[in-house]
GROMACS .gro file of C-alpha atoms in nm:
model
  447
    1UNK     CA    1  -0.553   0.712   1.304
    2UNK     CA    2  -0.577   0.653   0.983
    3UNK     CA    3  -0.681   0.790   0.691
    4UNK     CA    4  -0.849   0.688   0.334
    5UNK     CA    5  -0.840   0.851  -0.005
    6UNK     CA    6  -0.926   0.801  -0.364
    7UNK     CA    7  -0.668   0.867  -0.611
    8UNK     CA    8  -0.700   0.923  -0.959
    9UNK     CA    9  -0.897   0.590  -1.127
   10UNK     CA   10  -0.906   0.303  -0.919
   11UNK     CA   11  -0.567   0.381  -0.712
   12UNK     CA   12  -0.682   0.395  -0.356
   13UNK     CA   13  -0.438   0.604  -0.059
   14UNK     CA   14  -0.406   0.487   0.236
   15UNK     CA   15  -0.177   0.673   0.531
   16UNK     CA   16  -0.093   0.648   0.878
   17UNK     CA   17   0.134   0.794   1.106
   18UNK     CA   18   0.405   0.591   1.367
   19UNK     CA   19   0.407   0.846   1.659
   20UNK     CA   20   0.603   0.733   1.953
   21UNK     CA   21   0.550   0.403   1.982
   22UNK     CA   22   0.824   0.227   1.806
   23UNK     CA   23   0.629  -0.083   1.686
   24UNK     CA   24   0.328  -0.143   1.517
   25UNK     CA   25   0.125  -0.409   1.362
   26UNK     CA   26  -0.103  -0.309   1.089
   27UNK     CA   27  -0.423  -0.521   0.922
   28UNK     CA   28  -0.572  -0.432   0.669
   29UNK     CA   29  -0.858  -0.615   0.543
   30UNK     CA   30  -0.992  -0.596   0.193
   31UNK     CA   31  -1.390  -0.771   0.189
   32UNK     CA   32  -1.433  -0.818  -0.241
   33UNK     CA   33  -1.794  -0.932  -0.306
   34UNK     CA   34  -1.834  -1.269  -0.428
   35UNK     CA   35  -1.980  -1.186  -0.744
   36UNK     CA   36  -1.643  -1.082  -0.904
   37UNK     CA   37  -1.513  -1.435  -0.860
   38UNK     CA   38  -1.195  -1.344  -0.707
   39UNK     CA   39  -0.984  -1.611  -0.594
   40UNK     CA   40  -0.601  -1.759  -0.524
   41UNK     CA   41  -0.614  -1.918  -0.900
   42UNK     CA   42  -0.712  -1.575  -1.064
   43UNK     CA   43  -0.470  -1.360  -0.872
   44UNK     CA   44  -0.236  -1.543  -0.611
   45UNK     CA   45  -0.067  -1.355  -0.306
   46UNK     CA   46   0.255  -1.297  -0.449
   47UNK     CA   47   0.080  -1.144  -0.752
   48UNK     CA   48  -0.150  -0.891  -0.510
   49UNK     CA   49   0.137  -0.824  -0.358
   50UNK     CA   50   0.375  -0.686  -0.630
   51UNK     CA   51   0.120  -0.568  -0.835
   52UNK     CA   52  -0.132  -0.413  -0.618
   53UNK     CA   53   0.011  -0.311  -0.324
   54UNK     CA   54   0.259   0.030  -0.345
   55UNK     CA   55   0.411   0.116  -0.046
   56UNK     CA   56   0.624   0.442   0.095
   57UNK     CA   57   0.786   0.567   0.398
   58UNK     CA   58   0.865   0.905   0.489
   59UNK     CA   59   0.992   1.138   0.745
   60UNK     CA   60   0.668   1.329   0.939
   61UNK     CA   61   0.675   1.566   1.170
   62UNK     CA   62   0.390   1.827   1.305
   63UNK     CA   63   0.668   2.097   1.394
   64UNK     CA   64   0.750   2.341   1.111
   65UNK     CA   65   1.091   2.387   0.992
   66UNK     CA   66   1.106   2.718   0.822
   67UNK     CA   67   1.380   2.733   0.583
   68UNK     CA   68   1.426   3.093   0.681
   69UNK     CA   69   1.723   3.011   0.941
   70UNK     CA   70   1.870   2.748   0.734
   71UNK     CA   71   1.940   3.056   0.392
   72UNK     CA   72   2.044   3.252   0.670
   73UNK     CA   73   2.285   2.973   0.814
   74UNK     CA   74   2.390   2.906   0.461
   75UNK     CA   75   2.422   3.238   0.392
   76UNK     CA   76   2.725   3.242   0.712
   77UNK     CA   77   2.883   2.954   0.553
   78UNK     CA   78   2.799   2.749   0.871
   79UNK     CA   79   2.538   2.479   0.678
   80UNK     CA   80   2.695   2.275   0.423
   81UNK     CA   81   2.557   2.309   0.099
   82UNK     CA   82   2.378   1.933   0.136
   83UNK     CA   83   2.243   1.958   0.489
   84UNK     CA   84   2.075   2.335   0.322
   85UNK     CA   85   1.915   2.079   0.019
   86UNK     CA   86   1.786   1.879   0.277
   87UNK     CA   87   1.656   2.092   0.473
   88UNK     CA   88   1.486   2.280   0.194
   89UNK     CA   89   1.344   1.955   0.050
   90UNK     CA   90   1.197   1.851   0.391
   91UNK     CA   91   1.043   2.219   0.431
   92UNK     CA   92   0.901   2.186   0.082
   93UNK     CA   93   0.753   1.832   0.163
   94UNK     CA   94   0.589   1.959   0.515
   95UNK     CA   95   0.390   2.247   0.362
   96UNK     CA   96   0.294   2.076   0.060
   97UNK     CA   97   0.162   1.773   0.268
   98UNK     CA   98  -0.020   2.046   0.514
   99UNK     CA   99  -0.158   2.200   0.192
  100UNK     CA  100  -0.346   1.875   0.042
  101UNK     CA  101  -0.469   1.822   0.406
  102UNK     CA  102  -0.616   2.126   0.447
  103UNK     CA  103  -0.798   2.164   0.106
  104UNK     CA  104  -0.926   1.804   0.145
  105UNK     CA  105  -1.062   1.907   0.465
  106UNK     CA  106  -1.259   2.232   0.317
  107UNK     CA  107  -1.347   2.053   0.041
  108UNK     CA  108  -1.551   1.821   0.282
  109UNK     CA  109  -1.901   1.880   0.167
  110UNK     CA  110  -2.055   1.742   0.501
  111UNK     CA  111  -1.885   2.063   0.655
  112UNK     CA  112  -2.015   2.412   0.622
  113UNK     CA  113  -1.662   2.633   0.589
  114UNK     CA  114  -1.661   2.977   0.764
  115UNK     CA  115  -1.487   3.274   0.573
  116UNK     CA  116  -1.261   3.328   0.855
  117UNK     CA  117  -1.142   2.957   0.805
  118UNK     CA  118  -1.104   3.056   0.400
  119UNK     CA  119  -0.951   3.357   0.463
  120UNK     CA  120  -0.664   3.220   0.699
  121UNK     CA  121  -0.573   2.954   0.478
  122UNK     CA  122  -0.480   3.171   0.243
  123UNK     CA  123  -0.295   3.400   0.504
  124UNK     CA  124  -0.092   3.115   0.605
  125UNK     CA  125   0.028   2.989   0.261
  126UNK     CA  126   0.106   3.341   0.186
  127UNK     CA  127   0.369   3.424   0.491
  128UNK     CA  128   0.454   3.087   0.420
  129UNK     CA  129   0.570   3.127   0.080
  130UNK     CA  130   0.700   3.502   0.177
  131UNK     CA  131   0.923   3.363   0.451
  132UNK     CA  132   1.050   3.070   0.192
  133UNK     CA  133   1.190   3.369  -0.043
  134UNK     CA  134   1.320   3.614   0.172
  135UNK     CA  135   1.666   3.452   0.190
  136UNK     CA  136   1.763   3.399  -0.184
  137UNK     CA  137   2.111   3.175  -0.188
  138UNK     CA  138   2.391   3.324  -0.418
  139UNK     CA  139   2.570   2.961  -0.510
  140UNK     CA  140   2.493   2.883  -0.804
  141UNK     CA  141   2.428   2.530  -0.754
  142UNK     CA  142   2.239   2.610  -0.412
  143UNK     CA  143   2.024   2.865  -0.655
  144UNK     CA  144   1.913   2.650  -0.906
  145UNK     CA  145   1.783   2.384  -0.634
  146UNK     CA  146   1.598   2.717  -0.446
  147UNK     CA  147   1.420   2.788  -0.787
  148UNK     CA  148   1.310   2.417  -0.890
  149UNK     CA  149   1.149   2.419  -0.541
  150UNK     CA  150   1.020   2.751  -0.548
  151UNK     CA  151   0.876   2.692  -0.849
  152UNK     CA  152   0.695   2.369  -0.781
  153UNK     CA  153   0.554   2.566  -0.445
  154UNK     CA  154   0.435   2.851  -0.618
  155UNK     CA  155   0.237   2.633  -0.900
  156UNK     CA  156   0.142   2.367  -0.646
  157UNK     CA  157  -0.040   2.645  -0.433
  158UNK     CA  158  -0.185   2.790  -0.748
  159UNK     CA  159  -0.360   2.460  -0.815
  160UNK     CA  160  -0.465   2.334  -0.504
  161UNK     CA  161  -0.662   2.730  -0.440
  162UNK     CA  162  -0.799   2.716  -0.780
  163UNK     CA  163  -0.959   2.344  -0.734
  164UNK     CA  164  -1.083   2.535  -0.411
  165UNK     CA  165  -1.233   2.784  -0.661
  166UNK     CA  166  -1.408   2.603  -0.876
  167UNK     CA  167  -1.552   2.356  -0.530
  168UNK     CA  168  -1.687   2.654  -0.368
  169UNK     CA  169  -2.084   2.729  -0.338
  170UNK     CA  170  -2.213   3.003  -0.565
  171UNK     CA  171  -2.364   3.214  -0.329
  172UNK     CA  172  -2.230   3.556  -0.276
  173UNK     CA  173  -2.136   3.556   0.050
  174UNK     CA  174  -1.790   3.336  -0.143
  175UNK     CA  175  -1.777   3.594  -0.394
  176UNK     CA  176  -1.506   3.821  -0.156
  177UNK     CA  177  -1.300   3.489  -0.076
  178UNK     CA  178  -1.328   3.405  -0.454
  179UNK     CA  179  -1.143   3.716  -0.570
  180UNK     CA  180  -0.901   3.710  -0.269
  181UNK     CA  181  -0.801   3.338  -0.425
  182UNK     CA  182  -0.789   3.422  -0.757
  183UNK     CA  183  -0.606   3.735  -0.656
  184UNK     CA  184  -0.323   3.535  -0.472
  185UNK     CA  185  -0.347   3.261  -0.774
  186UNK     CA  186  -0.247   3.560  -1.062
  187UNK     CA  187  -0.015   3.628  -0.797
  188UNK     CA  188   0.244   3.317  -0.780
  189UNK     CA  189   0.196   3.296  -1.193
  190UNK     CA  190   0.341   3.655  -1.184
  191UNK     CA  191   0.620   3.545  -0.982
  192UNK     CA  192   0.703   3.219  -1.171
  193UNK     CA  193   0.684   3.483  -1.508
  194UNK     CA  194   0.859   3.740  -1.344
  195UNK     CA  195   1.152   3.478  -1.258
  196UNK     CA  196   1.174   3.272  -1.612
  197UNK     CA  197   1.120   2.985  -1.422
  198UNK     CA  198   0.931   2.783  -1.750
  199UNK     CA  199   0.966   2.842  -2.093
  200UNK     CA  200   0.671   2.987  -2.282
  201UNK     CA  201   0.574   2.652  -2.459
  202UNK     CA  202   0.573   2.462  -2.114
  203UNK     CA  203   0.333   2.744  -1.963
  204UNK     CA  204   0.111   2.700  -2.288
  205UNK     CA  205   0.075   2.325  -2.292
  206UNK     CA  206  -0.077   2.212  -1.965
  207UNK     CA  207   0.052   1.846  -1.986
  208UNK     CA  208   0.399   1.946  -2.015
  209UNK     CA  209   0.401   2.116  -1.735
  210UNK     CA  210   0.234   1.865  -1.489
  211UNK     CA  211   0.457   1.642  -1.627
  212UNK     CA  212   0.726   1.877  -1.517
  213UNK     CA  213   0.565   1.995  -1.177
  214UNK     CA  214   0.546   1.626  -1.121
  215UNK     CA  215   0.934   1.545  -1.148
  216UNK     CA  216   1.006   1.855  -0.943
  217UNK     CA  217   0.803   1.675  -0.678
  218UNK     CA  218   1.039   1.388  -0.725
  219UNK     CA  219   1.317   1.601  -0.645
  220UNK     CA  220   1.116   1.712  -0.276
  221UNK     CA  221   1.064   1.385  -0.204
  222UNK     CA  222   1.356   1.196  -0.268
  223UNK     CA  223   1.544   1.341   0.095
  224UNK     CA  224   1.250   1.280   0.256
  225UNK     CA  225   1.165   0.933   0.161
  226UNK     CA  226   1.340   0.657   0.299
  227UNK     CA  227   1.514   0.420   0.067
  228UNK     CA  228   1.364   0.013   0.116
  229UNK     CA  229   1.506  -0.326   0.029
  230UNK     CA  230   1.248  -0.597  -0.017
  231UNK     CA  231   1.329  -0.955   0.057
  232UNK     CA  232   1.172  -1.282   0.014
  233UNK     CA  233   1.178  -1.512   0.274
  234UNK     CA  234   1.149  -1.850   0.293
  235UNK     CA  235   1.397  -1.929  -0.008
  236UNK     CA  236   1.614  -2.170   0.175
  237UNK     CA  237   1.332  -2.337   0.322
  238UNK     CA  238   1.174  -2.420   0.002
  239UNK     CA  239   1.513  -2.581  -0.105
  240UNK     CA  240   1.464  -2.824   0.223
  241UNK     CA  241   1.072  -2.911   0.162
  242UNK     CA  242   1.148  -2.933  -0.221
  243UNK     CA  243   1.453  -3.197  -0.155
  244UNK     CA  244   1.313  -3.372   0.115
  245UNK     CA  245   0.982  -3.376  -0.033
  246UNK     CA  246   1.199  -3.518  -0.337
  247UNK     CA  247   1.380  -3.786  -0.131
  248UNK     CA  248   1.087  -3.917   0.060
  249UNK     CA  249   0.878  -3.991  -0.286
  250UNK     CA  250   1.196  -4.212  -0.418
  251UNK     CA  251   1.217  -4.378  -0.113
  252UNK     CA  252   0.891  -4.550  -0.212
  253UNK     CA  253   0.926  -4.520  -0.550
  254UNK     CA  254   1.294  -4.709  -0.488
  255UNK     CA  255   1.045  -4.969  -0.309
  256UNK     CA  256   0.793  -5.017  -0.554
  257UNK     CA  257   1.080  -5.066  -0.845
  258UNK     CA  258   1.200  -5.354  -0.658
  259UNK     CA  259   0.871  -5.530  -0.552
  260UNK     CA  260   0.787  -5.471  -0.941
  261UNK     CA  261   1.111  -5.639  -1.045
  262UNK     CA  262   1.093  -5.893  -0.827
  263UNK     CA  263   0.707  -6.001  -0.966
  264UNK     CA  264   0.796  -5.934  -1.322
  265UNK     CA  265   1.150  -6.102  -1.354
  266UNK     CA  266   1.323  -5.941  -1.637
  267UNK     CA  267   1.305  -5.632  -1.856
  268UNK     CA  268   0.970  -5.713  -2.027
  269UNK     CA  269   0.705  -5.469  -2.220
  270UNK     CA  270   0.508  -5.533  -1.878
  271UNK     CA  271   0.801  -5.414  -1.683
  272UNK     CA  272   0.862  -5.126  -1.896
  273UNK     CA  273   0.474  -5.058  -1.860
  274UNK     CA  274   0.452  -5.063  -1.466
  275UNK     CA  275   0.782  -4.856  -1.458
  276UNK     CA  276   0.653  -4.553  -1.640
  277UNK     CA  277   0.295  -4.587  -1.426
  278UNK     CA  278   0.557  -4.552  -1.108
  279UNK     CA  279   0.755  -4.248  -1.262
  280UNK     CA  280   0.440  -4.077  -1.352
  281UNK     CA  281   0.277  -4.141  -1.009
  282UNK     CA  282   0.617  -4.004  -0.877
  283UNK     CA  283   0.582  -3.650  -1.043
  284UNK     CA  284   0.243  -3.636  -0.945
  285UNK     CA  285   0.278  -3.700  -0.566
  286UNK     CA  286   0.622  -3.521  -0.524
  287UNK     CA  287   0.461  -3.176  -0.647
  288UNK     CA  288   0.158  -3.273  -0.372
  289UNK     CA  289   0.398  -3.317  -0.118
  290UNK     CA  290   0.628  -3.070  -0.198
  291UNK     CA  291   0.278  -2.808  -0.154
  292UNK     CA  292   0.181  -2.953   0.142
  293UNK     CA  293   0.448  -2.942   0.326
  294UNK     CA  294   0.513  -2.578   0.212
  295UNK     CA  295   0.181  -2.467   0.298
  296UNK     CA  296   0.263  -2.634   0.691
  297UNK     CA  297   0.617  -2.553   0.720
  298UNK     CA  298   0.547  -2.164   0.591
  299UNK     CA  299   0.224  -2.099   0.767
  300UNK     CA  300   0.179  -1.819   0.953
  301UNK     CA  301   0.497  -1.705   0.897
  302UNK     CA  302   0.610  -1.346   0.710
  303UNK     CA  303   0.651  -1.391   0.303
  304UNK     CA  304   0.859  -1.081   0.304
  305UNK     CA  305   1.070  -0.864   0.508
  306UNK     CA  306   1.175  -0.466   0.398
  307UNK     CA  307   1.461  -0.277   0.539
  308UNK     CA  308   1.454   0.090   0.542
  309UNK     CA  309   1.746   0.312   0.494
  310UNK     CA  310   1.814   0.684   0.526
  311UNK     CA  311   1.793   0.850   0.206
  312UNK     CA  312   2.117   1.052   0.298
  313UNK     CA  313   2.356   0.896   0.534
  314UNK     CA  314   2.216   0.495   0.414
  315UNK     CA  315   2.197   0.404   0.775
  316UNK     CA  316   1.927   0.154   0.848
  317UNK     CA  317   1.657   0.261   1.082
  318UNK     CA  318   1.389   0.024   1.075
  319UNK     CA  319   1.276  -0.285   0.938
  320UNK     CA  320   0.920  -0.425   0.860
  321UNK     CA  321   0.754  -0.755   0.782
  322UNK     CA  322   0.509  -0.840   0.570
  323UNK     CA  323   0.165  -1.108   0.549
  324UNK     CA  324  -0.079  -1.145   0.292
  325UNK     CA  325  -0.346  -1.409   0.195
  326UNK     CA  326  -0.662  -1.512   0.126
  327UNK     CA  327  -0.900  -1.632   0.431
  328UNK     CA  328  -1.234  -1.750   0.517
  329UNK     CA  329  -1.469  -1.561   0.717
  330UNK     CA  330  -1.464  -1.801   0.919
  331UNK     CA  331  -1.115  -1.791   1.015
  332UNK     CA  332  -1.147  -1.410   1.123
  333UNK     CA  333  -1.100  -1.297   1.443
  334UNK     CA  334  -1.411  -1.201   1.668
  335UNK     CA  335  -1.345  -0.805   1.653
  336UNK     CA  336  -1.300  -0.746   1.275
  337UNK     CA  337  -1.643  -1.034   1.237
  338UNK     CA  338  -1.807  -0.749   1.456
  339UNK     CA  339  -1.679  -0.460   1.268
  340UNK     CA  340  -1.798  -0.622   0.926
  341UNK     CA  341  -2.099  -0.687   1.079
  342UNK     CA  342  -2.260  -1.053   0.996
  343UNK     CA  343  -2.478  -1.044   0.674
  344UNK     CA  344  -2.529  -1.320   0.444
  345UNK     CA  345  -2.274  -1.168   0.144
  346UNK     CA  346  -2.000  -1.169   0.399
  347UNK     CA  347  -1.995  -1.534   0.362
  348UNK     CA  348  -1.941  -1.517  -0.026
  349UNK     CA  349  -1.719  -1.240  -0.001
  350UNK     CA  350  -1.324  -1.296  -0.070
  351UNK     CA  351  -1.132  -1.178   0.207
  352UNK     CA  352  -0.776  -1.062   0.161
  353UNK     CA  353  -0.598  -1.024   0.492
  354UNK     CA  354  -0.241  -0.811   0.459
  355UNK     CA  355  -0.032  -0.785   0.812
  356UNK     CA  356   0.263  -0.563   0.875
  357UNK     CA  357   0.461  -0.553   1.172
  358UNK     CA  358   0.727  -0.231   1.184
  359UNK     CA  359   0.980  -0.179   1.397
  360UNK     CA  360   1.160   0.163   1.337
  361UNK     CA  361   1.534   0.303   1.502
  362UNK     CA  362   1.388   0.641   1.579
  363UNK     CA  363   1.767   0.793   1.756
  364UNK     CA  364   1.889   0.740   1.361
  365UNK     CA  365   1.642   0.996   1.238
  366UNK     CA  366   1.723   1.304   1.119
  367UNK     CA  367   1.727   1.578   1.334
  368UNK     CA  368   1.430   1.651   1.433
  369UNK     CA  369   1.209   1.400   1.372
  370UNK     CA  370   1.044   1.126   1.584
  371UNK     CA  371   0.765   1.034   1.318
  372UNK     CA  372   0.723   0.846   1.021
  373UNK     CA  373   0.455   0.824   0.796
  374UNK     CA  374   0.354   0.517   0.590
  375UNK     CA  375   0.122   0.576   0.252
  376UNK     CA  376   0.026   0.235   0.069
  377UNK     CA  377  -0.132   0.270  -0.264
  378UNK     CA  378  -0.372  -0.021  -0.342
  379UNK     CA  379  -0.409  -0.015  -0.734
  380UNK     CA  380  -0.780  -0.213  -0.734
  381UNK     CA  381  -0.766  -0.194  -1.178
  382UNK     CA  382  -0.763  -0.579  -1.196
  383UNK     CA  383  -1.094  -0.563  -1.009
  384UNK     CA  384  -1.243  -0.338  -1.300
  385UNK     CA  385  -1.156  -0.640  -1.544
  386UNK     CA  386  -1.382  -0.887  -1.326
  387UNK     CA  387  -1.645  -0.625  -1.350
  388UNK     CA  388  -1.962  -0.719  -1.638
  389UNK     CA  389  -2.010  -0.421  -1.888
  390UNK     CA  390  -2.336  -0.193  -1.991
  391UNK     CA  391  -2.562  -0.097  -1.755
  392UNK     CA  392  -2.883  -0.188  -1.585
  393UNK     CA  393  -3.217  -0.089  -1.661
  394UNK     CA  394  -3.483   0.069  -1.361
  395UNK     CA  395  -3.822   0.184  -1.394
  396UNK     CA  396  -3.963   0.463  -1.194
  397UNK     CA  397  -4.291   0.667  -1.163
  398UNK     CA  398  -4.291   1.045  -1.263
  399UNK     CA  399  -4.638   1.227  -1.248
  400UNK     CA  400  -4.782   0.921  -1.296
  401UNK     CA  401  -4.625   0.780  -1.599
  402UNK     CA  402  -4.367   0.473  -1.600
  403UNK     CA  403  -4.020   0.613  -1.712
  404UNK     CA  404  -3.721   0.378  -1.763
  405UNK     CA  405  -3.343   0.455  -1.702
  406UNK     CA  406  -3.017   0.325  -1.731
  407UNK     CA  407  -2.830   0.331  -1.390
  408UNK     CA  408  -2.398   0.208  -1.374
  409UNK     CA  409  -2.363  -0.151  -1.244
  410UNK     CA  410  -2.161  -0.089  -0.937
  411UNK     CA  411  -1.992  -0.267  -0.623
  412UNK     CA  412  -1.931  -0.251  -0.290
  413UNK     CA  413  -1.573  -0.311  -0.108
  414UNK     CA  414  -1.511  -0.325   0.230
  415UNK     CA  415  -1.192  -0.259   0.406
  416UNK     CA  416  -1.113  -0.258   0.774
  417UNK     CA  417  -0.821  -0.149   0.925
  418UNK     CA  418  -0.661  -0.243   1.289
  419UNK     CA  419  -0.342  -0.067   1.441
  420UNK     CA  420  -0.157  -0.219   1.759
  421UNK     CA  421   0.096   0.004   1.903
  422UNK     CA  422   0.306  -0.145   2.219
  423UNK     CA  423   0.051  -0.133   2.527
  424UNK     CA  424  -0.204   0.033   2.341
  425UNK     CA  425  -0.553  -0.089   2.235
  426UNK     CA  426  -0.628  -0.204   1.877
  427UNK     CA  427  -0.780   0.064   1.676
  428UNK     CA  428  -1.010  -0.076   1.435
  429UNK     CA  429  -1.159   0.132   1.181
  430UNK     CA  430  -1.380   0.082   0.894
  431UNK     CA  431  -1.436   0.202   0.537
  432UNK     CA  432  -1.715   0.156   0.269
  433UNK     CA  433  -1.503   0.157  -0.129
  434UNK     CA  434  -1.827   0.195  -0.405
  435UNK     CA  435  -1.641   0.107  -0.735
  436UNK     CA  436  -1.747   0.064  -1.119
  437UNK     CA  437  -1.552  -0.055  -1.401
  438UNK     CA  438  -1.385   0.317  -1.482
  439UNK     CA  439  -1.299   0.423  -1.123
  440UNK     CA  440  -1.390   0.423  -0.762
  441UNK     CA  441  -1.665   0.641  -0.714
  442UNK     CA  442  -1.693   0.738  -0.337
  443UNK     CA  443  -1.549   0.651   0.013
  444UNK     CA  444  -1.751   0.644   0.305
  445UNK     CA  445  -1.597   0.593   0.639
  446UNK     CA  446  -1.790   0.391   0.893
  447UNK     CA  447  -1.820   0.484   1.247
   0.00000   0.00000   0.00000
């Protein structure tokens, strides 16, 4: 399954999750509408690709791995002092992850949230946190790393129940759940006070310490996320095409000199004339030729191919490749046609296709865990600059008078998904993106 999200602007999230199956192919189709203009000469592949697409890999698992027996192992002397960072780091990761779930979920406005429901999120997070600091390490350098993640838990939580806050209905039947968050939120700002763990100015000045909360998060993430190496295929292959393609024009060019010499006679302004129409020709059809038979040789074929390493031991345990390019809806197979559904815009729209296939070495995991999970950011900004300015003007009847008003020009992108696992149906899922020149604006998922 996966999931869609709006980040902040016009960065769009999108996640899934590798479960057992150790391969996967993933599609992801992007429908822009025609009016923008997008094509291969305003933005080519390779250019989507490094500057749109944001990809990253990381450990998953649904199992929680309280840190309470690893302090307590560390404590004995039995867990090395890097294996208890690690651990810490992936405990950190896990809750905060289940944390932005869970309020995205209750802050769902199709669903109506019971109190119970409120109530035991808060429960949870609590013991969570409780259980996190009941085993304080005495090392020094084992300390320090407990209180940079204890402190980016304990404001992390505070935020994510106080956007909860301020998202919750008015009536009073939230007022009880209101002061039970804002109790527990007054409550992890006491501890972070009570333990010195920000100077005054950095608890004064909001931006300095998001900016800090945001390079503690860093520091969670780093263990967790697998290190990649990004390669470009097809490099020794364009040598070939480029030579031969090279070779093949002078064979004729080679031909025509001699025919010319052999009509002309001797070096003449004529000569001289006809030779520089055959060197210019030369240029001309060698580039054609050299882009032709690229476009044959390298079709169909992966542009790029990642290797992912573990973030602590370096081994490699998986490797991915990579498609992306423009198509025609034409070109598309029968079962994403059907889940665009045929309308006439589909036919202007331009349709960027990106393909993945992973395969992933799950017995060089860490302990543990059998799951990864793949988040790739599409940054959709250079869309905003292919976007007119101002506003449109509507008119509408109000108790029988004509009233005019100025509505946002915005658009609509599509974007279909399809996962194939080994011996496992396609899943093909499909998502409505409403965008305007400052940000996107909503998601809508299509059954």
């Amino acid at each position: 399954m996966i999931t869609v999200e709006k980040k902040d602007g016009h960065n769009l999230k999108m996640s899934h999750v590798i479960h057992e199956a150790k391969n996967r192919q993933l599609d992801v189709f992007l429908f822009i509408p025609g009016e923008l203009g997008l094509n291969a000469n305003i933005m080519s592949e390779d250019e989507f690709y490094h500057n749109v697409i944001h990809g990253k890999r990381t450990y998953f698992s649904d199992v929680h791995h309280l840190p309470l027996v690893h302090s307590r192992l560390a404590s004995r002397g039995n867990l090395p002092s890097g294996q208890y960072r690690l651990s810490l780091s992936l405990f950190a990761y896990q809750y905060a992850v289940a944390l932005e779930e869970t309020i995205h979920q209750l802050l769902d406005d199709k669903v109506e949230r019971t109190t119970e429901e409120l109530e035991e999120v808060a429960s949870v997070s609590s013991g969570i946190l409780k259980r996190l600091r009941r085993n304080v390490p005495s090392d020094e350098e084992l300390l320090k790393y407990y209180q940079n993640i204890d402190n980016y838990l304990s404001w992390f939580t505070e935020q994510r129940f106080l956007s909860l806050v301020a998202h919750l209905p008015r009536a009073e039947n939230y007022s009880e759940i209101k002061t039970l968050y804002l109790d527990f939120c007054q409550a992890e700002s006491d501890h972070r006070l009570s333990n010195h763990y920000n100077s005054e100015r950095a608890t004064a000045d909001p931006t300095r310490m998001s900016n800090k909360m945001r390079l503690l998060r860093r520091l969670i993430e780093y263990p967790v996320t697998m290190k990649e190496s990004t390669t470009v295929l097809g490099n020794t292959t364009k040598k070939v095409v480029t030579g031969f393609a090279a070779g093949f024009v002078m064979i004729f060019v080679t031909i025509m000199l001699i025919e010319a010499r052999g009509v002309l006679g001797d070096i003449t302004a004529s000569f001289i004339l006809v030779l520089s129409v055959i060197y210019a020709a030369r240029e001309v059809f060698k580039d054609d030729l050299k882009h032709a038979l690229w476009r044959w040789v390298r079709k169909g074929k992966p542009k790029w191919r990642k290797q992912f390493f573990d973030s602590d031991s370096n081994k490699l345990i998986g490797r991915q490749l990579e498609w992306l390019e423009y198509m025609r809806y034409d070109t598309l197979d029968d079962d994403i046609k059907k889940a665009r559904k045929h309308k006439v815009s589909a036919k202007e729209e331009a349709i960027l296709h990106y393909k993945s296939t992973t395969r992933m070495s799950t017995t060089k995991f860490l302990t543990g865990y059998e799951q990864t999970k793949e988040s790739i950011l599409f940054d959709l900004r250079f869309l905003s600059t292919l976007m007119e300015k101002g506003s449109q003007k509507i008119y509408v009847m109000r108790d029988g008078q004509v009233a005019r008003e100025s509505v946002e020009k915005r658009h609509l992108i599509n974007l279909i998904t399809r996962e194939s696992d080994e011996d496992q149906e396609p899943r093909i899922q499909r998502w409505k993106i409403i965008m305007n020149r400052s940000k996107i604006v909503d998601i809508e998922a299509i059954d």
